[in-house]
mmCIF file of N, CA and C in Angstrom:
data_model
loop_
_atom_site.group_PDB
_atom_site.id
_atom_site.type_symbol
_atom_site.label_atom_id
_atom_site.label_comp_id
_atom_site.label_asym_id
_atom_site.label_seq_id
_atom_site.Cartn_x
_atom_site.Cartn_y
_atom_site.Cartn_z
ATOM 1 N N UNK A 1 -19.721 16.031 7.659
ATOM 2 C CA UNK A 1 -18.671 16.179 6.660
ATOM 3 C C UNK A 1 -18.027 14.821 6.377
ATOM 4 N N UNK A 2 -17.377 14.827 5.248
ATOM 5 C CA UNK A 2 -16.768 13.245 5.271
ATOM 6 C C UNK A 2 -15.539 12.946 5.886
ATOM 7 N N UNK A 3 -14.998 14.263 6.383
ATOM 8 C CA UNK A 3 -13.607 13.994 7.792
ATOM 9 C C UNK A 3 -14.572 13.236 8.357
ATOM 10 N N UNK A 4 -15.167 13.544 8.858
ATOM 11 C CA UNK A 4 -16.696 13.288 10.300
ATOM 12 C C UNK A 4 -16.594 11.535 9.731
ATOM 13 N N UNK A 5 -16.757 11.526 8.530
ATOM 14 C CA UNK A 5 -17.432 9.773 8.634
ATOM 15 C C UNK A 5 -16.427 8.852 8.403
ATOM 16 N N UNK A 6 -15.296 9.637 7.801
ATOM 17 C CA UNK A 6 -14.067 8.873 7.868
ATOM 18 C C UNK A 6 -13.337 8.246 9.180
ATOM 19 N N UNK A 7 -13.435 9.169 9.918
ATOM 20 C CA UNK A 7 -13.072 9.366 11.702
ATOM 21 C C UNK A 7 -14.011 8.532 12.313
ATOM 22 N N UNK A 8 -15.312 8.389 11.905
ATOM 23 C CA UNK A 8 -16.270 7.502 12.262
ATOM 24 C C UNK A 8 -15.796 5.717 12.608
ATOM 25 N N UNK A 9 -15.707 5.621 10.576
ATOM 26 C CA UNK A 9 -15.132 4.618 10.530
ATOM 27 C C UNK A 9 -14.317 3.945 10.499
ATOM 28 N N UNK A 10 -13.243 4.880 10.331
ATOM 29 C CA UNK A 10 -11.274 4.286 11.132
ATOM 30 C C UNK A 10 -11.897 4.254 12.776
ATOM 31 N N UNK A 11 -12.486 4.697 13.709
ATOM 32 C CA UNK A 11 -12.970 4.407 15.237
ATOM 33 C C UNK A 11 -13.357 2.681 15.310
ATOM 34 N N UNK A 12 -14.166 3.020 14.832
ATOM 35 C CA UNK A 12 -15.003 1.248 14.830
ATOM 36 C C UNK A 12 -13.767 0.347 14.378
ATOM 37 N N UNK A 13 -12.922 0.522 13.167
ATOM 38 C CA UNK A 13 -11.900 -0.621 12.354
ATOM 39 C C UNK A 13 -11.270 -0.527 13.350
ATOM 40 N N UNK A 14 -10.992 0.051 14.397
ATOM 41 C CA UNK A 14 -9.812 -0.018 15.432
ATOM 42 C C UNK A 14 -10.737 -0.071 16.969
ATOM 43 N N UNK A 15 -11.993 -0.098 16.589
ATOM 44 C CA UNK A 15 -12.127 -0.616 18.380
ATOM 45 C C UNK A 15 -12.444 -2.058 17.995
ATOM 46 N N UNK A 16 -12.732 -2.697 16.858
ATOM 47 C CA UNK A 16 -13.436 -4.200 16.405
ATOM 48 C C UNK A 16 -11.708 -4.982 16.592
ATOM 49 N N UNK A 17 -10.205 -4.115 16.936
ATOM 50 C CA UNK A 17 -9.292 -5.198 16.891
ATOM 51 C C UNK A 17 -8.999 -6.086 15.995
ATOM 52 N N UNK A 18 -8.259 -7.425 16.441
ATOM 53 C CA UNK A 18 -8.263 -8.063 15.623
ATOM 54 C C UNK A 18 -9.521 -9.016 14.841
ATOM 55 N N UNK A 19 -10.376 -8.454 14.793
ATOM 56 C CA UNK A 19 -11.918 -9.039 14.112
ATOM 57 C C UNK A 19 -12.590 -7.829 13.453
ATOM 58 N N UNK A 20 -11.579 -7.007 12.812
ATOM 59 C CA UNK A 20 -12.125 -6.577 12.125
ATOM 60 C C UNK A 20 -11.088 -6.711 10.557
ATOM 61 N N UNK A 21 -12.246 -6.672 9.660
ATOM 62 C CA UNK A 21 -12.195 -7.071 8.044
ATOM 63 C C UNK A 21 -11.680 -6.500 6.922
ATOM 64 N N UNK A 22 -10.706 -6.109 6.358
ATOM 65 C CA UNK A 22 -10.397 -5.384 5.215
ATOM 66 C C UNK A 22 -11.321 -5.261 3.741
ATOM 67 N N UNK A 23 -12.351 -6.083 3.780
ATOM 68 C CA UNK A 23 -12.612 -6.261 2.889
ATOM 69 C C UNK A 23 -13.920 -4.962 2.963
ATOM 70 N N UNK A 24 -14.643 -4.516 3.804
ATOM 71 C CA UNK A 24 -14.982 -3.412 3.723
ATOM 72 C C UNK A 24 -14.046 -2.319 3.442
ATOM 73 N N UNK A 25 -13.473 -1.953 4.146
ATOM 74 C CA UNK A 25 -12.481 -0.826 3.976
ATOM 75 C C UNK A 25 -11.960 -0.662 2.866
ATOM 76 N N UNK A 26 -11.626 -1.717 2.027
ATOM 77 C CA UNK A 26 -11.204 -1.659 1.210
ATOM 78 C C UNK A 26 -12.101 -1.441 -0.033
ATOM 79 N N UNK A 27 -13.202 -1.581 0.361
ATOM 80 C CA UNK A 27 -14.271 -1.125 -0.525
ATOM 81 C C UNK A 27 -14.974 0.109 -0.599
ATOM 82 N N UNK A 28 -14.441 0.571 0.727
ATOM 83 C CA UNK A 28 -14.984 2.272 1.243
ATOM 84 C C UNK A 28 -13.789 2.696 0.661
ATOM 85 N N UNK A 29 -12.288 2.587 0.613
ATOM 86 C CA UNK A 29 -11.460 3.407 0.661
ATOM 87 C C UNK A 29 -11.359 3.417 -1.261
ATOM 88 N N UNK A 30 -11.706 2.314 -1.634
ATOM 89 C CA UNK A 30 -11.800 2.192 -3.557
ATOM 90 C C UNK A 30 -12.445 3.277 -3.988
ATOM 91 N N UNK A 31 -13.962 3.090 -3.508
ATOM 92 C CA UNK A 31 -14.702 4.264 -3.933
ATOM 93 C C UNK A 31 -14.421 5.638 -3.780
ATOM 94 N N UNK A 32 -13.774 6.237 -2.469
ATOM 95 C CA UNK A 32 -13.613 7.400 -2.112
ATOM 96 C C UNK A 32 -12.137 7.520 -3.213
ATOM 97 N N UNK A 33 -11.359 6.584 -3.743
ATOM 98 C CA UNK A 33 -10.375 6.703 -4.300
ATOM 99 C C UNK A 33 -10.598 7.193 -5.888
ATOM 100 N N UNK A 34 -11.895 6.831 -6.179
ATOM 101 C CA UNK A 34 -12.338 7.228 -7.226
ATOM 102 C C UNK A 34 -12.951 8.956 -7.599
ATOM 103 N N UNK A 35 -13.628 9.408 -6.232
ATOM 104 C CA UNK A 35 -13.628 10.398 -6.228
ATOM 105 C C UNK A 35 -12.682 11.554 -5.555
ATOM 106 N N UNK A 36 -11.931 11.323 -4.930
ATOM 107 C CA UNK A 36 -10.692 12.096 -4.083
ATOM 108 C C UNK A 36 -10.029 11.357 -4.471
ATOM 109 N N UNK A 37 -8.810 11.226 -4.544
ATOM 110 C CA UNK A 37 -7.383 10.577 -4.412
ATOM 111 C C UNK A 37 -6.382 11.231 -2.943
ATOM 112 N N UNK A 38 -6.351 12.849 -2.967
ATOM 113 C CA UNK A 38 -5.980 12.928 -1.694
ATOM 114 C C UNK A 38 -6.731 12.788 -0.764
ATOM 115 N N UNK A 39 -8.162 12.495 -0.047
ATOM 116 C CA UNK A 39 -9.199 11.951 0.858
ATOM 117 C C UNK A 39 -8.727 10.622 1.183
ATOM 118 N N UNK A 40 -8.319 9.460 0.053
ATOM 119 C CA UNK A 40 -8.086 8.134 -0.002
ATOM 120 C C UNK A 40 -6.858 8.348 0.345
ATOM 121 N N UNK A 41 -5.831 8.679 -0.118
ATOM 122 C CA UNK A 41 -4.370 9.032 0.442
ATOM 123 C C UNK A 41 -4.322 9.126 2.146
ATOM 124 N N UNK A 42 -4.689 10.657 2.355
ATOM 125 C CA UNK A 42 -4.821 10.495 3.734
ATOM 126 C C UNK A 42 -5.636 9.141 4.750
ATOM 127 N N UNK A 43 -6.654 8.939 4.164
ATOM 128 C CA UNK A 43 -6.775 7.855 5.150
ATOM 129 C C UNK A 43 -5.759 6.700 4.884
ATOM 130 N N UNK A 44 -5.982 5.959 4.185
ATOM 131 C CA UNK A 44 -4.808 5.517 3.868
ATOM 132 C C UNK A 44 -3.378 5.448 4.664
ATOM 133 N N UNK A 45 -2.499 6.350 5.030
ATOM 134 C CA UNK A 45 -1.726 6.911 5.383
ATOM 135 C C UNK A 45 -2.060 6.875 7.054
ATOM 136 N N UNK A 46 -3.160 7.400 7.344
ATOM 137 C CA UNK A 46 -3.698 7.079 8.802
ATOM 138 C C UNK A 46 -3.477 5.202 9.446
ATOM 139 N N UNK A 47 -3.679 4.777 8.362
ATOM 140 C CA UNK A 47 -4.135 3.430 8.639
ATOM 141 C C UNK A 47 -2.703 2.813 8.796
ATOM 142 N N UNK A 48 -1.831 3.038 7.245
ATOM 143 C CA UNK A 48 -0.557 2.593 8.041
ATOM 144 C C UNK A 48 0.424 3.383 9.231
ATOM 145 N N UNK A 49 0.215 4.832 9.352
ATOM 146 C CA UNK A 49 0.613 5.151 11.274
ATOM 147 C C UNK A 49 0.256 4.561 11.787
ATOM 148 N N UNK A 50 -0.878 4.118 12.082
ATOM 149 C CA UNK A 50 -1.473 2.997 13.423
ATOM 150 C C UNK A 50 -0.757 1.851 13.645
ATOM 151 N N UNK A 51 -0.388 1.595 14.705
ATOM 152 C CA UNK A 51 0.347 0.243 14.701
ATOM 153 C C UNK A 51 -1.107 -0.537 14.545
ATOM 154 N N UNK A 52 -2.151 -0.288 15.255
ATOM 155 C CA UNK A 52 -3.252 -1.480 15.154
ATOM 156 C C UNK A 52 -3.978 -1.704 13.805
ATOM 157 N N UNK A 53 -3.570 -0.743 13.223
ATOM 158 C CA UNK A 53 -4.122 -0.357 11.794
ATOM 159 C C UNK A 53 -4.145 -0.675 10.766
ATOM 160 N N UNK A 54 -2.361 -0.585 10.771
ATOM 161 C CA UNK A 54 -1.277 -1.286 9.827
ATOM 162 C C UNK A 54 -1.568 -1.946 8.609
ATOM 163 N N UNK A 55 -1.698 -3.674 9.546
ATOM 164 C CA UNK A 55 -2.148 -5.092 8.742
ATOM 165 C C UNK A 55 -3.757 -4.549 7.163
ATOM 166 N N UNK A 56 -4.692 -4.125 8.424
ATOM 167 C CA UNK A 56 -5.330 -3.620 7.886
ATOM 168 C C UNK A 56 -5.412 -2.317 6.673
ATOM 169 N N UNK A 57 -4.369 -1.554 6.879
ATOM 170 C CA UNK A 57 -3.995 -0.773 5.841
ATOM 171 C C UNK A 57 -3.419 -1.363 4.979
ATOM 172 N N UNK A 58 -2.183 -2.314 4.926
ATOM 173 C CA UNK A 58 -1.801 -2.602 4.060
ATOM 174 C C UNK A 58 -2.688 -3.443 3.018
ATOM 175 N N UNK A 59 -3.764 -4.242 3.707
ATOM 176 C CA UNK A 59 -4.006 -4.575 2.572
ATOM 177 C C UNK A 59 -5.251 -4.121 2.069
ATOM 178 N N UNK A 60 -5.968 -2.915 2.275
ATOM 179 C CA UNK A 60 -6.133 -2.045 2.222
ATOM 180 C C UNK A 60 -5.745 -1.472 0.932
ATOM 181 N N UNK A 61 -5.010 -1.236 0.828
ATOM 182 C CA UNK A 61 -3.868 -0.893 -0.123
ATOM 183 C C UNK A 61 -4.014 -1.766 -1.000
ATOM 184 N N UNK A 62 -3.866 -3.524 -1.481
ATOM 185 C CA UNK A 62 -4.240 -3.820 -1.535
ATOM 186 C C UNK A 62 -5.307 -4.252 -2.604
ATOM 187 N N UNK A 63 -6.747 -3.516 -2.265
ATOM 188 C CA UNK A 63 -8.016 -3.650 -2.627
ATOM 189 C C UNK A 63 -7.913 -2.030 -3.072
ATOM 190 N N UNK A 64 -7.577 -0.931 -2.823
ATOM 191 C CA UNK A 64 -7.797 0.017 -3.450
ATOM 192 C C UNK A 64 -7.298 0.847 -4.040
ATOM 193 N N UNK A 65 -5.949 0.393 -4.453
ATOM 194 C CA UNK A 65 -4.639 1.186 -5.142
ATOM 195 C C UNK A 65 -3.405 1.524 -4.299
ATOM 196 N N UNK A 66 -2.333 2.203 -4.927
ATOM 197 C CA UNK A 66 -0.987 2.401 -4.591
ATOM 198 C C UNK A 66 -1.086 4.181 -5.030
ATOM 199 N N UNK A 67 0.090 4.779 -4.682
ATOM 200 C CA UNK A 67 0.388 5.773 -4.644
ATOM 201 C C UNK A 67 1.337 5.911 -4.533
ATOM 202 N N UNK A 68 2.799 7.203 -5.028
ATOM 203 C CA UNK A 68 3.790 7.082 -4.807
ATOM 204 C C UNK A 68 3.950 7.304 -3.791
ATOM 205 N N UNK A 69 3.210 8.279 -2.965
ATOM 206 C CA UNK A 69 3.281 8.377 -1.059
ATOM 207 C C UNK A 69 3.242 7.672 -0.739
ATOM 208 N N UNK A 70 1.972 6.727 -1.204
ATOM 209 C CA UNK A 70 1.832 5.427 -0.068
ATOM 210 C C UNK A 70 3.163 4.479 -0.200
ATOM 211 N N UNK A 71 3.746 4.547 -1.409
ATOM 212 C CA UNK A 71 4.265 3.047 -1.573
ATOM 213 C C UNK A 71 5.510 3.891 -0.262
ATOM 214 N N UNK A 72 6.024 5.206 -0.577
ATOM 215 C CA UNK A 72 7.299 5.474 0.300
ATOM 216 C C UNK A 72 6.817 5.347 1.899
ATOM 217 N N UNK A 73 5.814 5.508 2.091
ATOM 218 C CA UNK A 73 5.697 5.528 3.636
ATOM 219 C C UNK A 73 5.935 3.534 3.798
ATOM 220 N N UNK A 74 5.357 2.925 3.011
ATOM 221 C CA UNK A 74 5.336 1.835 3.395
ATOM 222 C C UNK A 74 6.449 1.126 3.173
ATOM 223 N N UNK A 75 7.878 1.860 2.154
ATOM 224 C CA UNK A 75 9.341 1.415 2.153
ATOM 225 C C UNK A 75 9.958 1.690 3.671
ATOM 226 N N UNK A 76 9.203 3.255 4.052
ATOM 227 C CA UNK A 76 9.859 3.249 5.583
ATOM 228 C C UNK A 76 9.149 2.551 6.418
ATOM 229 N N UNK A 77 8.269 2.479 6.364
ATOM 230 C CA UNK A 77 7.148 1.005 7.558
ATOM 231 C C UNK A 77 8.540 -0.356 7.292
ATOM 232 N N UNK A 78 9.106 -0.795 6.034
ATOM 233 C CA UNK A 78 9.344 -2.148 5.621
ATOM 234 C C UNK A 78 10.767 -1.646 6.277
ATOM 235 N N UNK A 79 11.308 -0.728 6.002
ATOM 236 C CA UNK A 79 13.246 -0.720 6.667
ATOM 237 C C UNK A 79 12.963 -0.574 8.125
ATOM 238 N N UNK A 80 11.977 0.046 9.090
ATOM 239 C CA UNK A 80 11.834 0.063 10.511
ATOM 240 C C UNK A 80 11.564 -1.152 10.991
ATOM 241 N N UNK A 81 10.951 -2.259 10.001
ATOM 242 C CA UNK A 81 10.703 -3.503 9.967
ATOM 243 C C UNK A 81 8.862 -3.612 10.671
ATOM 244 N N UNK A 82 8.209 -2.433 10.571
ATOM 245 C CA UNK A 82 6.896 -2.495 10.949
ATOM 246 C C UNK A 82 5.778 -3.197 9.893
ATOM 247 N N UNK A 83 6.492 -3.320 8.627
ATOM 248 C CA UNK A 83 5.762 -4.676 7.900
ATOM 249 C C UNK A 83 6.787 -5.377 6.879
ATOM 250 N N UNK A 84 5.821 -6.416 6.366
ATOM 251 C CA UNK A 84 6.692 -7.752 5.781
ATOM 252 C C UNK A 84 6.739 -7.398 4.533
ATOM 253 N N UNK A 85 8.161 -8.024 3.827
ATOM 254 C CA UNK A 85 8.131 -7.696 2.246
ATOM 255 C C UNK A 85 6.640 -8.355 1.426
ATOM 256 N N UNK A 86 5.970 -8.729 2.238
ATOM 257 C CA UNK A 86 5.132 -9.155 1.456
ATOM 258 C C UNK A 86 3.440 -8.248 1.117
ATOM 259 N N UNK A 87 3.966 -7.132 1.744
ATOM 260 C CA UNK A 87 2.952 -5.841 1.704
ATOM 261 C C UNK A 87 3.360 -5.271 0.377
ATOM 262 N N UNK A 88 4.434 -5.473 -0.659
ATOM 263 C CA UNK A 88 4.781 -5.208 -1.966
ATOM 264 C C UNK A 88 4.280 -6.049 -2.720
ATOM 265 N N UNK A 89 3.677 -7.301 -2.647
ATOM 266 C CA UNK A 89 3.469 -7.955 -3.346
ATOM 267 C C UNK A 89 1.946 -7.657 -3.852
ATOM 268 N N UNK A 90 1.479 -7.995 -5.213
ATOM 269 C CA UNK A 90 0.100 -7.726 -5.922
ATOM 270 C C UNK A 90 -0.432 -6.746 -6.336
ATOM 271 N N UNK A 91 0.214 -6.033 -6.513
ATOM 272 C CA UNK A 91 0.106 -4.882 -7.278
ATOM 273 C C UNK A 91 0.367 -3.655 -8.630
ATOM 274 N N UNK A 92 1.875 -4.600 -9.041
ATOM 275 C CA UNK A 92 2.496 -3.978 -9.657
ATOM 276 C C UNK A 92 1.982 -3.599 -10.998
ATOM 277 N N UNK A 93 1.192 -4.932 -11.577
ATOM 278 C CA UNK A 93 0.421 -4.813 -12.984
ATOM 279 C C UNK A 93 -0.094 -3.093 -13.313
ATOM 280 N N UNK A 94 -0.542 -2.856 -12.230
ATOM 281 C CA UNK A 94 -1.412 -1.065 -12.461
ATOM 282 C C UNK A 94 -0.319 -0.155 -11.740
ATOM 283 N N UNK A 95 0.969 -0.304 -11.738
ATOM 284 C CA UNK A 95 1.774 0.732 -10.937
ATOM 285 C C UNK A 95 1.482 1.473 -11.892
ATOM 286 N N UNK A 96 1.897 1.346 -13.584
ATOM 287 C CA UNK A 96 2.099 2.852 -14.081
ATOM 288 C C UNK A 96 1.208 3.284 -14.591
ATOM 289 N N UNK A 97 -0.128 2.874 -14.518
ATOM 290 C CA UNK A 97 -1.378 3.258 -14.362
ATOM 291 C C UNK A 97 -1.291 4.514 -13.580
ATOM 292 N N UNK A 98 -0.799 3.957 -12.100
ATOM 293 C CA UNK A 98 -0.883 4.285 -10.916
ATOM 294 C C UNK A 98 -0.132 5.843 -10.583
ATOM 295 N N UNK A 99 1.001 6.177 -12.001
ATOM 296 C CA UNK A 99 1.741 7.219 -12.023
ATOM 297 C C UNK A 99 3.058 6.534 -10.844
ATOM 298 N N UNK A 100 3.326 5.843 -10.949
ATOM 299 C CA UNK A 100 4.449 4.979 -9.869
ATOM 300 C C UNK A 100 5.281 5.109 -10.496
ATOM 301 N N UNK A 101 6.434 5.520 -10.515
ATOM 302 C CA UNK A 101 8.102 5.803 -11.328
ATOM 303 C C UNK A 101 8.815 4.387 -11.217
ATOM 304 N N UNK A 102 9.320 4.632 -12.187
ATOM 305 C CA UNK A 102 10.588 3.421 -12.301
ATOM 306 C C UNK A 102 11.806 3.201 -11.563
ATOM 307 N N UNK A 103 12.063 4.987 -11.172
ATOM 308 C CA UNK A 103 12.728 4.783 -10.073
ATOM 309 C C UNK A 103 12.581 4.441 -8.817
ATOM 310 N N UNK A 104 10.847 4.605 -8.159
ATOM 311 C CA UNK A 104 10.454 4.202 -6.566
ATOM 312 C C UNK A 104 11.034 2.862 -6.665
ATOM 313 N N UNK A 105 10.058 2.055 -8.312
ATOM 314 C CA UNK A 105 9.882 1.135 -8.245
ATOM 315 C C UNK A 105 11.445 0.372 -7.904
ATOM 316 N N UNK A 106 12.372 0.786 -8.769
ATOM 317 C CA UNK A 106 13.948 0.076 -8.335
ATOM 318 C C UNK A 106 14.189 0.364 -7.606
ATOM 319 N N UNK A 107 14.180 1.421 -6.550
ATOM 320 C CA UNK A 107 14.207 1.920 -5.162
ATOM 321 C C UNK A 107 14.232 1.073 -4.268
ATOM 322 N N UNK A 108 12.439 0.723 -4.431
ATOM 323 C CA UNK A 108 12.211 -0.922 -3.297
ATOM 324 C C UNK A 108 12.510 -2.147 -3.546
ATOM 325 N N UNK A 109 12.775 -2.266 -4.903
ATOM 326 C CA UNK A 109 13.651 -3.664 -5.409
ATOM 327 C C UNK A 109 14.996 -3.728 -4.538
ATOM 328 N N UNK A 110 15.836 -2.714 -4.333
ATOM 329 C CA UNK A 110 17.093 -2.721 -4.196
ATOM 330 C C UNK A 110 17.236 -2.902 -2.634
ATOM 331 N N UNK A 111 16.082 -2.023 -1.835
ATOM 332 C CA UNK A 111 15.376 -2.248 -0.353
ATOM 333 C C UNK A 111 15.162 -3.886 -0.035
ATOM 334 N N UNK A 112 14.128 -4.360 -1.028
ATOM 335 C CA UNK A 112 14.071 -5.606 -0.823
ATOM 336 C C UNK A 112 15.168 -7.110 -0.846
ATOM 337 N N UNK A 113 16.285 -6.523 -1.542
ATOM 338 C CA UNK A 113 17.395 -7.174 -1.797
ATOM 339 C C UNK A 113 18.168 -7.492 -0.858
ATOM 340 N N UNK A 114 18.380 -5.907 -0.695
ATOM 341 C CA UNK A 114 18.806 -5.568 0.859
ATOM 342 C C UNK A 114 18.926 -6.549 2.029
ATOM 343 N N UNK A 115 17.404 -6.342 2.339
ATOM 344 C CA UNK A 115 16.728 -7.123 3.583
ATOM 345 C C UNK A 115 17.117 -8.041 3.670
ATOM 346 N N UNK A 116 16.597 -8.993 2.689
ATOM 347 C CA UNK A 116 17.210 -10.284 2.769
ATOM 348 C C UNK A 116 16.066 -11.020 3.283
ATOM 349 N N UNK A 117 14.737 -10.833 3.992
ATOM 350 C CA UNK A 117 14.012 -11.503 4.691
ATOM 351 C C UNK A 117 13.538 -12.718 3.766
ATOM 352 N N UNK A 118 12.262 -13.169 4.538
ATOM 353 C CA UNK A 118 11.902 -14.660 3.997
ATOM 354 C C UNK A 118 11.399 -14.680 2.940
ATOM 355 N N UNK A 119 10.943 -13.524 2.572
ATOM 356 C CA UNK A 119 9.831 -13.535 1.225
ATOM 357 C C UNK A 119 10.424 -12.587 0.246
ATOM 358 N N UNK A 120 11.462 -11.461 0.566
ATOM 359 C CA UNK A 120 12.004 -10.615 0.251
ATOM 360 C C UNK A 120 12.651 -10.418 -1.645
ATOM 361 N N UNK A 121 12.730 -12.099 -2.024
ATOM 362 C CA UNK A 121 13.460 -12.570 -2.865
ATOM 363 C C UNK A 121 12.107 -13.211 -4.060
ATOM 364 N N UNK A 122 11.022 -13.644 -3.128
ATOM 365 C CA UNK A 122 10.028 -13.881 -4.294
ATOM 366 C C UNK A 122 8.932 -12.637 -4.215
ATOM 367 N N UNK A 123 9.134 -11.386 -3.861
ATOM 368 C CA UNK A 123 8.123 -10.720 -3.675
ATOM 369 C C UNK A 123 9.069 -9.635 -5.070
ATOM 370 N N UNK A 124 10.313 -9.871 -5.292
ATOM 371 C CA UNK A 124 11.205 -9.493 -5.696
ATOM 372 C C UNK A 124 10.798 -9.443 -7.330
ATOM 373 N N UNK A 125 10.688 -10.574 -7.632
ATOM 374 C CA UNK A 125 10.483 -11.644 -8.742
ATOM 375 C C UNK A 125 9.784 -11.229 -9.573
ATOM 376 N N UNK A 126 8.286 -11.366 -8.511
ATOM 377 C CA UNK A 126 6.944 -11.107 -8.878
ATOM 378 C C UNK A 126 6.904 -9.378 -9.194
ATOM 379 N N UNK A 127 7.144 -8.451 -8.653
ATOM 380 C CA UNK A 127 7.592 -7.132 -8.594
ATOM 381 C C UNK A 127 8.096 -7.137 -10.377
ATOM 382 N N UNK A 128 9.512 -7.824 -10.782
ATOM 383 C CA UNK A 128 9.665 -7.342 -11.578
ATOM 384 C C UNK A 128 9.111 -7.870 -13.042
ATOM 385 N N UNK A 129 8.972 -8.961 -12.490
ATOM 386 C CA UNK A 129 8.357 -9.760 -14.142
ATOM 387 C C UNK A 129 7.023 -8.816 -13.916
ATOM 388 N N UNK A 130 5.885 -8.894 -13.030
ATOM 389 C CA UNK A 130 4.706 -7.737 -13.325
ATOM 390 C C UNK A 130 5.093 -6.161 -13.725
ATOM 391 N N UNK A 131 5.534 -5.736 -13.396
ATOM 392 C CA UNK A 131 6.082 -3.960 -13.571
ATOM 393 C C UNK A 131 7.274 -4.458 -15.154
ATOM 394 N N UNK A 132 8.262 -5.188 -14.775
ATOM 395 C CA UNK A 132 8.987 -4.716 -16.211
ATOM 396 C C UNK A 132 8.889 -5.853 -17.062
ATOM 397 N N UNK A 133 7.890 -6.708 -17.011
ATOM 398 C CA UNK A 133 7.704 -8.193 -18.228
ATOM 399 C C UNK A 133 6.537 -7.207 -18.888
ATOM 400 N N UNK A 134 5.666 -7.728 -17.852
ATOM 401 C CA UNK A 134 4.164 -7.535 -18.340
ATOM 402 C C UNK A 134 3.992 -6.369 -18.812
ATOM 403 N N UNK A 135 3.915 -5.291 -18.378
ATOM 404 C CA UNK A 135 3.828 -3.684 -18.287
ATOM 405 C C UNK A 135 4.795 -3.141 -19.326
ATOM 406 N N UNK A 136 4.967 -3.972 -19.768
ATOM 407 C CA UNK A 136 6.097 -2.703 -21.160
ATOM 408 C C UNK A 136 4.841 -1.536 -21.439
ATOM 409 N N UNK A 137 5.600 -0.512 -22.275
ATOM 410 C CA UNK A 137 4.594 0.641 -22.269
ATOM 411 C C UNK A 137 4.941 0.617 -24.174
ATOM 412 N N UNK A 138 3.729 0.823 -24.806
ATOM 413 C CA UNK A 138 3.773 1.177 -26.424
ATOM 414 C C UNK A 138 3.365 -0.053 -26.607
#
């Protein structure tokens, strides 16, 4: 079944440690994103629970889209401080592609403000000139 090969291959991405590559995964998790969206979700979602996972999920994420689940699990990953404002960054161009609201989106702007961290302020930037420069809609 494809639980079976999914479980397969989140095993291996997490016994390979830190030597293992996003750039597969992110190419397994694209495709399956094309045909499931909740299949890609859930793993997805697996990857950022894992603390060993995480790095790898996020960018992950990344290479194979956003989601409004994903982006909220990963606002609470960013306020527990389990990743960097810079897991928001590169993506925004296809948020409303992506069905991503305007409100998540000011949501984590206001999160990121918040924080205050090191990158927090240009991840900020980039966020809004891509989502509200570029992305006008009509």
């Amino acid at each position: 079944s494809s639980d079976e090969l999914d479980n397969k291959i989140v095993k291996a991405v997490e016994d390979m440690g830190p030597n293992a590559k996003s750039e597969f995964m992110g190419g397994y998790l694209g495709g399956i994103r094309e045909g499931d969206r909740a299949r890609w979700e859930r793993l997805i979602l697996k990857f950022l629970d894992n603390d060993s996972l995480r790095s790898i999920g996020v960018e992950c994420v990344w290479r194979s889209g956003i989601s409004e689940r994903v982006l909220r699990k990963m606002l609470d990953l960013y306020c527990k401080g389990s990743i960097s404002s810079r897991a928001f960054g590169g993506f925004w161009l296809s948020a409303r592609e992506n069905g991503i609201s305007q409100e998540l989106v000011e949501e984590i702007v206001r999160t990121l403000l918040d924080q205050k961290d090191n990158q927090s302020l240009s991840v900020c930037v980039e966020l809004v000139q891509d989502y509200f420069c570029h992305n006008k809609e009509g």
